[in-house]
């Protein structure tokens, strides 16, 4: 399981989050604010093995630091991103 750094980072407008699944499984990819409150769910459901990407529009959220978390099966990976305006 791999979760890559969002591109671009810092982000303004749109950013892309790429991830790799070694096997097909149920996946949740979510963005959280710094307090842990969920901002948006970018993926939720069964995803086949391989490389995947999710586009995230930052236009409706405030500038600051956000966390994004990929849950796949019983594994979880977290990274942070910076949103600028």
Short mmCIF file of C-alpha atoms in Angstrom, two decimals:
data_model
loop_
_atom_site.label_atom_id
_atom_site.label_comp_id
_atom_site.label_asym_id
_atom_site.label_seq_id
_atom_site.Cartn_x
_atom_site.Cartn_y
_atom_site.Cartn_z
CA UNK A 1 0.00 0.00 0.00
CA UNK A 2 1.42 3.39 -1.01
CA UNK A 3 0.05 6.88 -0.63
CA UNK A 4 1.96 9.55 -2.53
CA UNK A 5 2.33 13.23 -1.69
CA UNK A 6 -0.37 15.34 -3.29
CA UNK A 7 0.69 17.36 -6.34
CA UNK A 8 1.08 20.30 -6.22
CA UNK A 9 1.84 20.90 -2.57
CA UNK A 10 1.19 23.61 -1.46
CA UNK A 11 -2.05 23.48 -3.44
CA UNK A 12 -4.25 26.24 -4.76
CA UNK A 13 -7.31 25.31 -6.80
CA UNK A 14 -6.90 21.60 -7.56
CA UNK A 15 -4.55 18.95 -6.30
CA UNK A 16 -4.14 15.28 -7.20
CA UNK A 17 -3.60 12.45 -4.71
CA UNK A 18 -2.11 9.25 -6.15
CA UNK A 19 -2.09 5.88 -4.44
CA UNK A 20 -1.17 2.27 -5.19
CA UNK A 21 -3.01 -0.83 -4.01
CA UNK A 22 -1.14 -4.15 -4.12
CA UNK A 23 -4.48 -6.01 -4.14
CA UNK A 24 -8.14 -5.18 -4.71
CA UNK A 25 -10.00 -4.16 -1.55
CA UNK A 26 -12.42 -1.76 0.12
CA UNK A 27 -10.87 1.71 0.23
CA UNK A 28 -11.61 5.04 1.88
CA UNK A 29 -9.62 8.14 0.91
CA UNK A 30 -10.59 11.15 3.00
CA UNK A 31 -9.37 14.66 3.72
CA UNK A 32 -9.43 15.87 7.34
CA UNK A 33 -8.80 19.27 8.87
CA UNK A 34 -6.05 19.63 11.46
CA UNK A 35 -8.51 18.83 14.28
CA UNK A 36 -9.43 15.51 12.64
CA UNK A 37 -12.84 16.60 11.33
CA UNK A 38 -13.67 15.07 7.96
CA UNK A 39 -13.74 17.63 5.12
CA UNK A 40 -14.48 15.34 2.16
CA UNK A 41 -14.38 11.69 1.10
CA UNK A 42 -12.59 11.30 -2.23
CA UNK A 43 -13.00 7.53 -2.59
CA UNK A 44 -15.18 5.04 -0.76
CA UNK A 45 -15.76 1.52 -2.00
CA UNK A 46 -14.18 -1.45 -3.70
CA UNK A 47 -11.12 -0.49 -5.77
CA UNK A 48 -9.09 -2.84 -7.97
CA UNK A 49 -5.36 -3.37 -7.47
CA UNK A 50 -3.01 -0.92 -9.18
CA UNK A 51 -2.30 2.80 -9.49
CA UNK A 52 -5.13 5.26 -8.83
CA UNK A 53 -5.58 9.01 -8.51
CA UNK A 54 -8.16 11.32 -6.98
CA UNK A 55 -8.65 14.99 -7.86
CA UNK A 56 -9.43 17.32 -4.99
CA UNK A 57 -10.75 20.86 -5.53
CA UNK A 58 -9.55 23.11 -2.71
CA UNK A 59 -11.69 26.10 -3.71
CA UNK A 60 -14.34 25.57 -1.00
CA UNK A 61 -12.01 25.16 1.99
CA UNK A 62 -9.91 27.60 3.99
CA UNK A 63 -6.17 27.86 3.62
CA UNK A 64 -4.14 25.83 6.10
CA UNK A 65 -2.75 22.37 6.79
CA UNK A 66 -4.93 19.33 6.05
CA UNK A 67 -4.46 15.60 6.51
CA UNK A 68 -5.41 12.99 3.97
CA UNK A 69 -5.81 9.35 4.93
CA UNK A 70 -6.04 6.20 2.84
CA UNK A 71 -7.63 3.18 4.49
CA UNK A 72 -7.37 -0.08 2.56
CA UNK A 73 -8.41 -3.30 4.23
CA UNK A 74 -6.86 -3.22 7.71
CA UNK A 75 -4.07 -0.79 6.74
CA UNK A 76 -4.02 3.00 6.94
CA UNK A 77 -1.57 5.60 5.59
CA UNK A 78 -1.69 9.33 6.34
CA UNK A 79 0.02 12.37 4.80
CA UNK A 80 -0.41 16.13 5.13
CA UNK A 81 -0.90 18.92 2.59
CA UNK A 82 -0.88 22.69 2.64
CA UNK A 83 -3.69 24.69 1.03
CA UNK A 84 -2.95 28.29 0.01
CA UNK A 85 -5.29 30.92 -1.41
#
